[in-house]
Amino acid sequence: MPTTHPKSGHTYHLQTAGDKLYKPDRVFDGETLHEGWAVLVKGDKIEAVGPAASLRSEGAEVIDLKGTTLLPGLIEGHSHLLLHPYNETTWDDQVLKEPRSYRIARATVHARNTLLAGFTTVRDLGTEGADYDDVGLKQAINQGIIPGPRMIVATRALIATGSYAPKGFSPDIDVPQGAEEADGHDRLIQAVRRQIGKGADVIKVYADYRWGLMSEARPTFTLDELKLVVEVAHSSGRPTVAHATTAEGMRRAILAGCETVEHGDAGTPEIFALMKQHGTALCPTLAAGDATIQYRGWKKGTEPDPERIRNKKITFKQALDAGVKICFGGDVGVFAHGDNARELEMMVEYGMKPLDALRSATSGNAAVFHLTDRGRIRPGLLADLVAVEGDPTKTIGAIRKVRLVLKGGVNPKP
Ligand SMILES: [Zn+2]
C-alpha cells in the first residue's frame, strides 16, 4: 500500500522502498550451494533468499549478477591491519622505525583493500607495537569515515616478559616490544582488564615463541597463567585466543580454555585429538609460513618444498583427520592486505575441499567468533555479501574475481 512521507509529501511503497533483488547464477548460503537462487535485501539486512521465481519482490530494484556466485561476506580470521608485507619492510623495522602516523595511514588503505576483496569482517589479532591503534581504526570504519571491514580487535596482545620481539640486541638495552609484557597473578589480571577497557574484543596471548638465544620456539606462560587470562577475559564475556606453534604451547592453550590456536605448526595427532575434544579451533595461517619462506628465497613451484612446508602439510592433514574445526585466517599483513584469498587457495592446496574452505571463511568463522548476525545468507542477517565471477566451490581461485561487495547492504565502491 502506498504511504505518504509526513515531511516531503512523497508517496512510496513501504514494503519495497529501497529493496534490492540480487540475481546471481547461484547462491552459496554459507553451508550449501543453490543454483538459480536470488537474494532480496532490505536496508542493511537480508530479507529473503530462495529460488529466484519464488521471491516476492514487487517494486524491488533488480540487480543482474549473471555469471556470478553470491556468497556471505568473507570473514578473515587472522589479520594485522597495522602490518604490511615483510618483503617490503621487515617486522622489526616496522615496529621500531615506522612512525605510528605512517602505520595508521597505511592501515586505512589496508582496510579498504580488504573490504573491496570481499572480506567484510576481520579478526585483527594484534597491533604489533602500535598500541591501541586498531580501536581507532575500527571506530573510523564504524562511523563511515573510511571504508573497511567490520573489526574484532585484540589491541596489544599479551606476552611473557622477555619472550617476544624485536630481539637480538645487547642485553643492556630495553627495546620496545611488539606486544604487552605481563606475568603473574596481579600483572596479568591488570593487563587483561586494561586491554578490555581500551577496546579489546578478544584477548590474544603468545603461549610460546622463539625465546632468547634458542632459535626454536618454547612455551612461555605457565598453564596457570594462561588459565588466569582466560578466566579474567571470560568473566567479561570475551574469548581468549593463543599464538602457539609448539605441541606443549598448544596443549597449555587448549587446557586453559583458549578458543582458537593460531598457527599450530608442530601439532601432533594427540594434540589435535585434544583440540577436537575441547572444541578448540585451529587457525593454521598456511599463507604466512608460505610467504615468509618465499621471502627468504624459496622459489615455490620450481624448488622442492622446504622442510617447514612439508611438515606444515603433514600437521594440517592431521588436524583435518582429527576433525578439528578449521578457522580460516592467513595472518594477512605478512603478505598483502586484499590478497586474503591466498589462504583459501592454500587450504585447498593442502587438502581441503573448496566447499569446506568456503564454509570455514563464512558460517564456520562466524560460529567460532560468536557472530550470530553474519556468515550466512539467511533472512534477518546482515546484508554482507560478495558476488564473484564463476563458481568458487569448483575452482577456489574464482573467489578473487570480485564483481560486487555489499557491507550492510551498501556497496563501498558504487
Ligand atoms: Zn599474526
Short mmCIF file of C-alpha atoms and ligand atoms in Angstrom, two decimals:
data_model
loop_
_atom_site.label_atom_id
_atom_site.label_comp_id
_atom_site.label_asym_id
_atom_site.label_seq_id
_atom_site.Cartn_x
_atom_site.Cartn_y
_atom_site.Cartn_z
CA MET A 1 0.00 0.00 0.00
CA PRO A 2 1.43 3.43 -0.88
CA THR A 3 2.36 5.65 2.05
CA THR A 4 2.93 9.40 2.12
CA HIS A 5 6.06 10.69 3.78
CA PRO A 6 4.98 13.13 6.53
CA LYS A 7 7.51 15.86 5.65
CA SER A 8 8.32 15.59 1.95
CA GLY A 9 4.85 14.57 0.82
CA HIS A 10 6.39 11.95 -1.47
CA THR A 11 4.45 8.74 -1.96
CA TYR A 12 6.31 5.48 -1.64
CA HIS A 13 5.70 1.78 -1.09
CA LEU A 14 6.62 0.94 2.47
CA GLN A 15 7.27 -2.76 1.81
CA THR A 16 9.62 -2.23 -1.09
CA ALA A 17 11.28 1.15 -0.54
CA GLY A 18 14.94 0.64 -1.37
CA ASP A 19 14.62 -3.14 -1.63
CA LYS A 20 17.10 -4.75 -3.99
CA LEU A 21 16.85 -8.17 -5.57
CA TYR A 22 20.25 -9.66 -6.41
CA LYS A 23 20.12 -12.28 -9.15
CA PRO A 24 23.36 -14.26 -9.49
CA ASP A 25 23.63 -17.66 -11.20
CA ARG A 26 23.83 -19.35 -7.82
CA VAL A 27 23.96 -18.67 -4.10
CA PHE A 28 26.35 -20.20 -1.56
CA ASP A 29 24.46 -19.62 1.67
CA GLY A 30 27.41 -20.33 3.97
CA GLU A 31 26.67 -24.04 4.00
CA THR A 32 25.26 -25.23 0.65
CA LEU A 33 25.27 -24.18 -3.00
CA HIS A 34 21.92 -23.40 -4.65
CA GLU A 35 21.65 -22.96 -8.42
CA GLY A 36 19.16 -20.35 -9.59
CA TRP A 37 18.63 -18.71 -6.21
CA ALA A 38 18.36 -14.98 -5.60
CA VAL A 39 18.64 -12.72 -2.54
CA LEU A 40 16.34 -9.88 -1.51
CA VAL A 41 17.97 -7.14 0.57
CA LYS A 42 16.04 -4.59 2.59
CA GLY A 43 18.12 -1.84 4.15
CA ASP A 44 21.13 -3.40 5.85
CA LYS A 45 19.57 -6.85 6.23
CA ILE A 46 18.80 -9.90 4.15
CA GLU A 47 15.03 -10.02 3.70
CA ALA A 48 14.66 -13.28 1.79
CA VAL A 49 16.64 -15.91 -0.08
CA GLY A 50 15.45 -18.75 -2.31
CA PRO A 51 14.70 -19.80 -5.89
CA ALA A 52 14.52 -16.55 -7.92
CA ALA A 53 10.96 -17.21 -9.12
CA SER A 54 9.71 -17.76 -5.56
CA LEU A 55 10.82 -14.42 -4.10
CA ARG A 56 8.09 -11.79 -3.66
CA SER A 57 9.91 -8.71 -4.83
CA GLU A 58 7.37 -6.35 -6.38
CA GLY A 59 8.92 -2.92 -6.72
CA ALA A 60 12.41 -4.05 -5.75
CA GLU A 61 15.28 -2.91 -7.92
CA VAL A 62 16.63 -5.97 -9.73
CA ILE A 63 20.43 -6.23 -9.82
CA ASP A 64 21.52 -8.67 -12.52
CA LEU A 65 24.62 -10.60 -11.44
CA LYS A 66 24.69 -13.05 -14.32
CA GLY A 67 27.74 -15.29 -14.34
CA THR A 68 28.39 -14.92 -10.61
CA THR A 69 28.10 -16.82 -7.35
CA LEU A 70 26.77 -14.80 -4.41
CA LEU A 71 28.30 -15.64 -1.03
CA PRO A 72 28.16 -14.28 2.51
CA GLY A 73 30.80 -11.59 3.07
CA LEU A 74 34.02 -13.43 3.90
CA ILE A 75 35.36 -13.41 7.47
CA GLU A 76 39.14 -13.13 7.78
CA GLY A 77 40.19 -14.93 10.96
CA HIS A 78 43.71 -13.61 11.44
CA SER A 79 44.77 -10.21 10.17
CA HIS A 80 47.17 -7.46 11.21
CA LEU A 81 45.92 -4.31 9.50
CA LEU A 82 48.79 -2.40 11.09
CA LEU A 83 51.44 -4.52 9.36
CA HIS A 84 52.46 -4.69 5.72
CA PRO A 85 54.41 -7.39 3.86
CA TYR A 86 57.78 -8.27 5.40
CA ASN A 87 59.48 -8.32 1.99
CA GLU A 88 58.70 -4.58 1.82
CA THR A 89 59.92 -3.83 5.35
CA THR A 90 60.99 -6.35 7.99
CA TRP A 91 58.74 -6.80 11.01
CA ASP A 92 61.50 -5.42 13.26
CA ASP A 93 61.78 -2.25 11.19
CA GLN A 94 58.02 -1.78 11.06
CA VAL A 95 57.85 -1.99 14.86
CA LEU A 96 60.99 0.05 15.62
CA LYS A 97 61.35 2.55 12.78
CA GLU A 98 57.97 3.37 11.29
CA PRO A 99 56.13 6.34 12.81
CA ARG A 100 52.72 5.46 14.20
CA SER A 101 51.13 8.06 11.91
CA TYR A 102 52.66 6.25 8.94
CA ARG A 103 51.43 2.89 10.13
CA ILE A 104 47.91 4.21 10.65
CA ALA A 105 47.86 5.90 7.24
CA ARG A 106 48.83 2.59 5.67
CA ALA A 107 46.26 0.71 7.74
CA THR A 108 43.42 2.82 6.29
CA VAL A 109 44.44 1.65 2.82
CA HIS A 110 44.78 -1.95 4.04
CA ALA A 111 41.24 -1.77 5.44
CA ARG A 112 39.82 -0.56 2.13
CA ASN A 113 41.69 -3.20 0.10
CA THR A 114 40.42 -5.91 2.46
CA LEU A 115 36.79 -4.85 2.08
CA LEU A 116 36.99 -4.48 -1.70
CA ALA A 117 38.35 -8.06 -1.90
CA GLY A 118 35.10 -9.29 -0.32
CA PHE A 119 36.27 -9.62 3.30
CA THR A 120 33.57 -7.80 5.23
CA THR A 121 34.81 -8.84 8.70
CA VAL A 122 38.30 -9.29 10.11
CA ARG A 123 39.53 -10.60 13.44
CA ASP A 124 42.61 -8.41 13.83
CA LEU A 125 44.99 -10.19 16.18
CA GLY A 126 47.36 -7.57 17.47
CA THR A 127 48.73 -4.18 16.53
CA GLU A 128 52.38 -5.32 16.85
CA GLY A 129 53.74 -2.31 18.64
CA ALA A 130 51.05 0.14 17.56
CA ASP A 131 49.34 0.10 20.97
CA TYR A 132 45.57 0.60 20.66
CA ASP A 133 45.50 1.95 17.11
CA ASP A 134 43.19 -0.87 15.98
CA VAL A 135 40.50 0.60 18.25
CA GLY A 136 40.53 3.97 16.48
CA LEU A 137 40.71 2.30 13.09
CA LYS A 138 37.61 0.27 13.92
CA GLN A 139 35.87 3.42 15.17
CA ALA A 140 36.61 5.31 11.93
CA ILE A 141 35.28 2.39 9.87
CA ASN A 142 32.15 2.02 12.00
CA GLN A 143 31.41 5.73 11.62
CA GLY A 144 31.76 5.51 7.84
CA ILE A 145 34.76 7.85 7.78
CA ILE A 146 36.88 5.32 5.90
CA PRO A 147 35.81 2.16 4.07
CA GLY A 148 36.81 -1.08 5.73
CA PRO A 149 35.64 -4.37 7.17
CA ARG A 150 33.86 -4.85 10.48
CA MET A 151 36.63 -5.42 13.02
CA ILE A 152 37.10 -7.68 16.01
CA VAL A 153 40.20 -6.28 17.69
CA ALA A 154 42.76 -7.71 20.10
CA THR A 155 44.69 -4.47 20.76
CA ARG A 156 48.24 -5.10 22.04
CA ALA A 157 48.20 -8.85 22.83
CA LEU A 158 49.96 -10.36 25.86
CA ILE A 159 53.47 -11.78 26.07
CA ALA A 160 55.52 -13.25 28.90
CA THR A 161 58.40 -10.95 29.85
CA GLY A 162 61.44 -11.39 27.64
CA SER A 163 59.79 -13.83 25.27
CA TYR A 164 58.82 -11.74 22.26
CA ALA A 165 60.48 -9.39 19.81
CA PRO A 166 62.21 -7.31 18.46
CA LYS A 167 65.14 -9.25 19.88
CA GLY A 168 68.83 -9.79 19.27
CA PHE A 169 70.01 -6.54 20.86
CA SER A 170 72.53 -6.08 23.63
CA PRO A 171 71.06 -7.35 26.92
CA ASP A 172 71.91 -3.90 28.33
CA ILE A 173 69.24 -2.26 26.16
CA ASP A 174 65.49 -2.43 26.69
CA VAL A 175 63.88 -2.44 23.26
CA PRO A 176 60.16 -1.62 22.86
CA GLN A 177 58.24 -4.84 22.25
CA GLY A 178 55.55 -5.74 19.71
CA ALA A 179 53.06 -6.65 22.45
CA GLU A 180 52.42 -6.05 26.16
CA GLU A 181 54.62 -7.87 28.67
CA ALA A 182 52.81 -9.12 31.76
CA ASP A 183 53.33 -12.05 34.09
CA GLY A 184 51.99 -13.48 37.29
CA HIS A 185 48.69 -13.06 39.04
CA ASP A 186 48.21 -9.32 39.54
CA ARG A 187 50.01 -8.01 36.48
CA LEU A 188 48.22 -10.37 34.12
CA ILE A 189 44.82 -9.51 35.58
CA GLN A 190 45.58 -5.80 35.23
CA ALA A 191 46.84 -6.15 31.66
CA VAL A 192 43.78 -8.12 30.51
CA ARG A 193 41.42 -5.64 32.14
CA ARG A 194 43.31 -2.65 30.78
CA GLN A 195 43.19 -4.04 27.22
CA ILE A 196 39.46 -4.72 27.57
CA GLY A 197 38.92 -1.24 28.98
CA LYS A 198 40.64 0.30 26.00
CA GLY A 199 38.62 -1.65 23.48
CA ALA A 200 39.79 -5.27 23.10
CA ASP A 201 37.05 -7.57 21.82
CA VAL A 202 39.30 -10.59 22.22
CA ILE A 203 42.42 -11.26 24.30
CA LYS A 204 45.40 -12.71 22.47
CA VAL A 205 48.23 -14.45 24.30
CA TYR A 206 51.50 -15.81 22.99
CA ALA A 207 51.68 -19.29 24.55
CA ASP A 208 55.10 -19.86 23.04
CA TYR A 209 57.70 -18.06 20.99
CA ARG A 210 61.30 -18.26 19.78
CA TRP A 211 62.86 -17.25 23.05
CA GLY A 212 66.26 -15.90 24.00
CA LEU A 213 69.22 -17.33 22.18
CA MET A 214 67.39 -20.54 21.29
CA SER A 215 66.18 -20.47 17.73
CA GLU A 216 63.34 -22.89 18.44
CA ALA A 217 60.01 -21.84 19.89
CA ARG A 218 59.46 -22.72 23.56
CA PRO A 219 56.43 -22.40 25.86
CA THR A 220 56.22 -19.06 27.65
CA PHE A 221 53.29 -18.65 30.04
CA THR A 222 52.60 -21.42 32.53
CA LEU A 223 49.30 -23.27 32.34
CA ASP A 224 48.09 -21.42 35.45
CA GLU A 225 48.92 -18.04 33.91
CA LEU A 226 47.00 -18.93 30.75
CA LYS A 227 44.04 -20.15 32.80
CA LEU A 228 44.04 -16.86 34.68
CA VAL A 229 43.99 -14.82 31.44
CA VAL A 230 41.13 -16.93 30.08
CA GLU A 231 39.17 -16.59 33.34
CA VAL A 232 39.55 -12.80 33.53
CA ALA A 233 38.68 -12.30 29.84
CA HIS A 234 35.80 -14.76 30.03
CA SER A 235 34.26 -13.07 33.07
CA SER A 236 33.80 -10.01 30.84
CA GLY A 237 32.29 -12.15 28.05
CA ARG A 238 35.41 -12.11 25.89
CA PRO A 239 37.26 -15.05 24.38
CA THR A 240 40.99 -15.66 24.62
CA VAL A 241 42.99 -16.90 21.63
CA ALA A 242 46.54 -18.18 21.63
CA HIS A 243 49.51 -17.97 19.34
CA ALA A 244 51.08 -21.43 19.66
CA THR A 245 53.35 -23.33 17.34
CA THR A 246 54.79 -25.97 19.72
CA ALA A 247 52.91 -29.02 20.90
CA GLU A 248 53.35 -28.02 24.55
CA GLY A 249 52.27 -24.41 23.91
CA MET A 250 49.20 -25.72 22.11
CA ARG A 251 48.45 -28.20 24.91
CA ARG A 252 48.53 -25.46 27.56
CA ALA A 253 46.40 -23.13 25.42
CA ILE A 254 43.79 -25.84 24.85
CA LEU A 255 43.66 -26.91 28.51
CA ALA A 256 43.46 -23.27 29.64
CA GLY A 257 40.36 -22.72 27.53
CA CYS A 258 41.70 -20.60 24.68
CA GLU A 259 39.11 -20.76 21.89
CA THR A 260 41.44 -20.78 18.91
CA VAL A 261 45.04 -21.80 18.43
CA GLU A 262 46.88 -19.67 15.88
CA HIS A 263 49.45 -21.39 13.63
CA GLY A 264 49.74 -24.84 15.34
CA ASP A 265 52.69 -25.87 13.18
CA ALA A 266 54.11 -28.59 15.43
CA GLY A 267 50.78 -30.08 16.47
CA THR A 268 50.65 -33.87 16.81
CA PRO A 269 47.77 -36.34 16.38
CA GLU A 270 47.45 -36.38 20.21
CA ILE A 271 47.28 -32.57 20.39
CA PHE A 272 44.71 -32.39 17.57
CA ALA A 273 42.62 -35.03 19.34
CA LEU A 274 42.76 -32.81 22.45
CA MET A 275 41.63 -29.81 20.36
CA LYS A 276 38.73 -31.81 18.98
CA GLN A 277 37.78 -32.92 22.50
CA HIS A 278 37.82 -29.35 23.85
CA GLY A 279 36.22 -27.77 20.78
CA THR A 280 39.28 -25.59 20.17
CA ALA A 281 39.53 -24.32 16.60
CA LEU A 282 42.78 -24.22 14.63
CA CYS A 283 43.66 -21.15 12.60
CA PRO A 284 46.50 -22.66 10.53
CA THR A 285 47.83 -19.48 8.82
CA LEU A 286 49.19 -21.53 5.92
CA ALA A 287 49.80 -18.48 3.75
CA ALA A 288 52.02 -16.71 6.30
CA GLY A 289 54.57 -19.51 6.52
CA ASP A 290 54.47 -19.96 2.77
CA ALA A 291 55.08 -16.23 2.21
CA THR A 292 57.84 -15.95 4.82
CA ILE A 293 59.83 -18.81 3.34
CA GLN A 294 59.48 -17.33 -0.14
CA TYR A 295 60.79 -14.00 1.21
CA ARG A 296 63.88 -15.94 2.36
CA GLY A 297 64.49 -17.12 -1.18
CA TRP A 298 62.45 -20.29 -1.70
CA LYS A 299 61.35 -20.48 -5.36
CA LYS A 300 57.92 -22.04 -4.93
CA GLY A 301 56.91 -24.24 -7.84
CA THR A 302 60.42 -24.74 -9.18
CA GLU A 303 62.25 -25.79 -5.99
CA PRO A 304 61.02 -28.66 -3.77
CA ASP A 305 59.10 -27.90 -0.58
CA PRO A 306 61.42 -26.90 2.29
CA GLU A 307 61.14 -28.97 5.48
CA ARG A 308 58.90 -26.43 7.22
CA ILE A 309 56.37 -26.58 4.38
CA ARG A 310 56.47 -30.39 4.25
CA ASN A 311 55.83 -30.52 8.00
CA LYS A 312 53.02 -27.97 7.77
CA LYS A 313 51.25 -30.04 5.14
CA ILE A 314 51.52 -33.10 7.38
CA THR A 315 50.25 -31.43 10.55
CA PHE A 316 47.41 -29.65 8.70
CA LYS A 317 46.30 -33.02 7.34
CA GLN A 318 46.48 -34.48 10.86
CA ALA A 319 44.22 -31.67 12.12
CA LEU A 320 41.71 -32.34 9.32
CA ASP A 321 41.79 -36.08 10.03
CA ALA A 322 41.16 -35.44 13.72
CA GLY A 323 38.06 -33.39 12.83
CA VAL A 324 39.42 -30.15 14.34
CA LYS A 325 37.41 -27.05 13.42
CA ILE A 326 39.47 -25.09 10.93
CA CYS A 327 39.30 -21.32 11.24
CA PHE A 328 40.12 -19.50 8.01
CA GLY A 329 42.85 -16.97 8.75
CA GLY A 330 46.03 -16.29 6.85
CA ASP A 331 47.96 -13.92 9.15
CA VAL A 332 47.47 -11.36 6.39
CA GLY A 333 49.80 -8.42 6.83
CA VAL A 334 52.74 -10.82 6.49
CA PHE A 335 51.51 -10.73 2.88
CA ALA A 336 49.41 -8.03 1.21
CA HIS A 337 46.03 -6.95 2.54
CA GLY A 338 43.43 -7.61 -0.12
CA ASP A 339 45.28 -10.81 -1.03
CA ASN A 340 43.42 -12.65 1.77
CA ALA A 341 42.20 -15.26 -0.74
CA ARG A 342 45.69 -16.70 -0.71
CA GLU A 343 44.87 -18.63 2.48
CA LEU A 344 41.71 -20.10 0.90
CA GLU A 345 43.71 -21.28 -2.08
CA MET A 346 46.29 -22.85 0.22
CA MET A 347 43.67 -24.61 2.36
CA VAL A 348 42.55 -26.31 -0.84
CA GLU A 349 46.14 -26.93 -1.97
CA TYR A 350 46.82 -28.59 1.40
CA GLY A 351 43.82 -30.90 1.23
CA MET A 352 40.50 -29.21 2.00
CA LYS A 353 37.58 -29.29 -0.43
CA PRO A 354 36.76 -25.82 -1.81
CA LEU A 355 33.27 -26.02 -0.29
CA ASP A 356 34.73 -26.75 3.17
CA ALA A 357 37.23 -23.90 2.85
CA LEU A 358 34.37 -21.52 1.94
CA ARG A 359 32.27 -22.80 4.86
CA SER A 360 35.23 -22.08 7.14
CA ALA A 361 35.51 -18.49 5.81
CA THR A 362 31.79 -17.80 6.30
CA SER A 363 29.49 -19.76 8.63
CA GLY A 364 32.44 -21.54 10.28
CA ASN A 365 34.29 -18.41 11.39
CA ALA A 366 31.01 -16.74 12.35
CA ALA A 367 30.31 -19.63 14.73
CA VAL A 368 33.85 -19.75 16.14
CA PHE A 369 33.85 -15.95 16.68
CA HIS A 370 30.33 -15.89 18.18
CA LEU A 371 28.99 -13.68 15.37
CA THR A 372 25.31 -14.57 15.15
CA ASP A 373 24.40 -11.72 12.77
CA ARG A 374 26.52 -12.78 9.77
CA GLY A 375 28.34 -15.59 7.97
CA ARG A 376 25.28 -17.00 6.25
CA ILE A 377 22.74 -15.81 3.70
CA ARG A 378 19.60 -16.10 5.76
CA PRO A 379 16.67 -13.73 6.42
CA GLY A 380 17.38 -11.30 9.24
CA LEU A 381 21.18 -11.45 8.99
CA LEU A 382 23.35 -8.53 7.88
CA ALA A 383 23.45 -7.98 4.12
CA ASP A 384 27.21 -8.57 3.98
CA LEU A 385 27.55 -10.20 0.58
CA VAL A 386 30.11 -10.78 -2.14
CA ALA A 387 29.48 -11.75 -5.76
CA VAL A 388 32.35 -13.41 -7.63
CA GLU A 389 32.59 -14.48 -11.25
CA GLY A 390 32.38 -18.23 -11.79
CA ASP A 391 31.90 -20.88 -9.13
CA PRO A 392 34.46 -20.87 -6.27
CA THR A 393 33.03 -24.14 -4.91
CA LYS A 394 34.50 -25.76 -8.04
CA THR A 395 37.56 -23.55 -8.59
CA ILE A 396 38.60 -21.76 -5.42
CA GLY A 397 40.54 -19.12 -7.38
CA ALA A 398 37.21 -17.69 -8.57
CA ILE A 399 36.93 -16.07 -5.14
CA ARG A 400 39.39 -13.44 -6.40
CA LYS A 401 37.14 -12.33 -9.28
CA VAL A 402 35.02 -9.96 -7.21
CA ARG A 403 32.23 -8.19 -9.07
CA LEU A 404 30.28 -6.75 -6.14
CA VAL A 405 30.72 -6.32 -2.40
CA LEU A 406 27.98 -5.26 -0.02
CA LYS A 407 28.53 -4.39 3.63
CA GLY A 408 25.25 -3.88 5.43
CA GLY A 409 23.55 -3.61 2.02
CA VAL A 410 25.87 -0.82 0.91
CA ASN A 411 28.31 -1.09 -1.97
CA PRO A 412 31.57 0.53 -0.80
CA LYS A 413 32.56 1.17 -4.41
CA PRO A 414 29.37 2.30 -6.18
ZN ZN B 1 49.56 -12.96 13.45
#
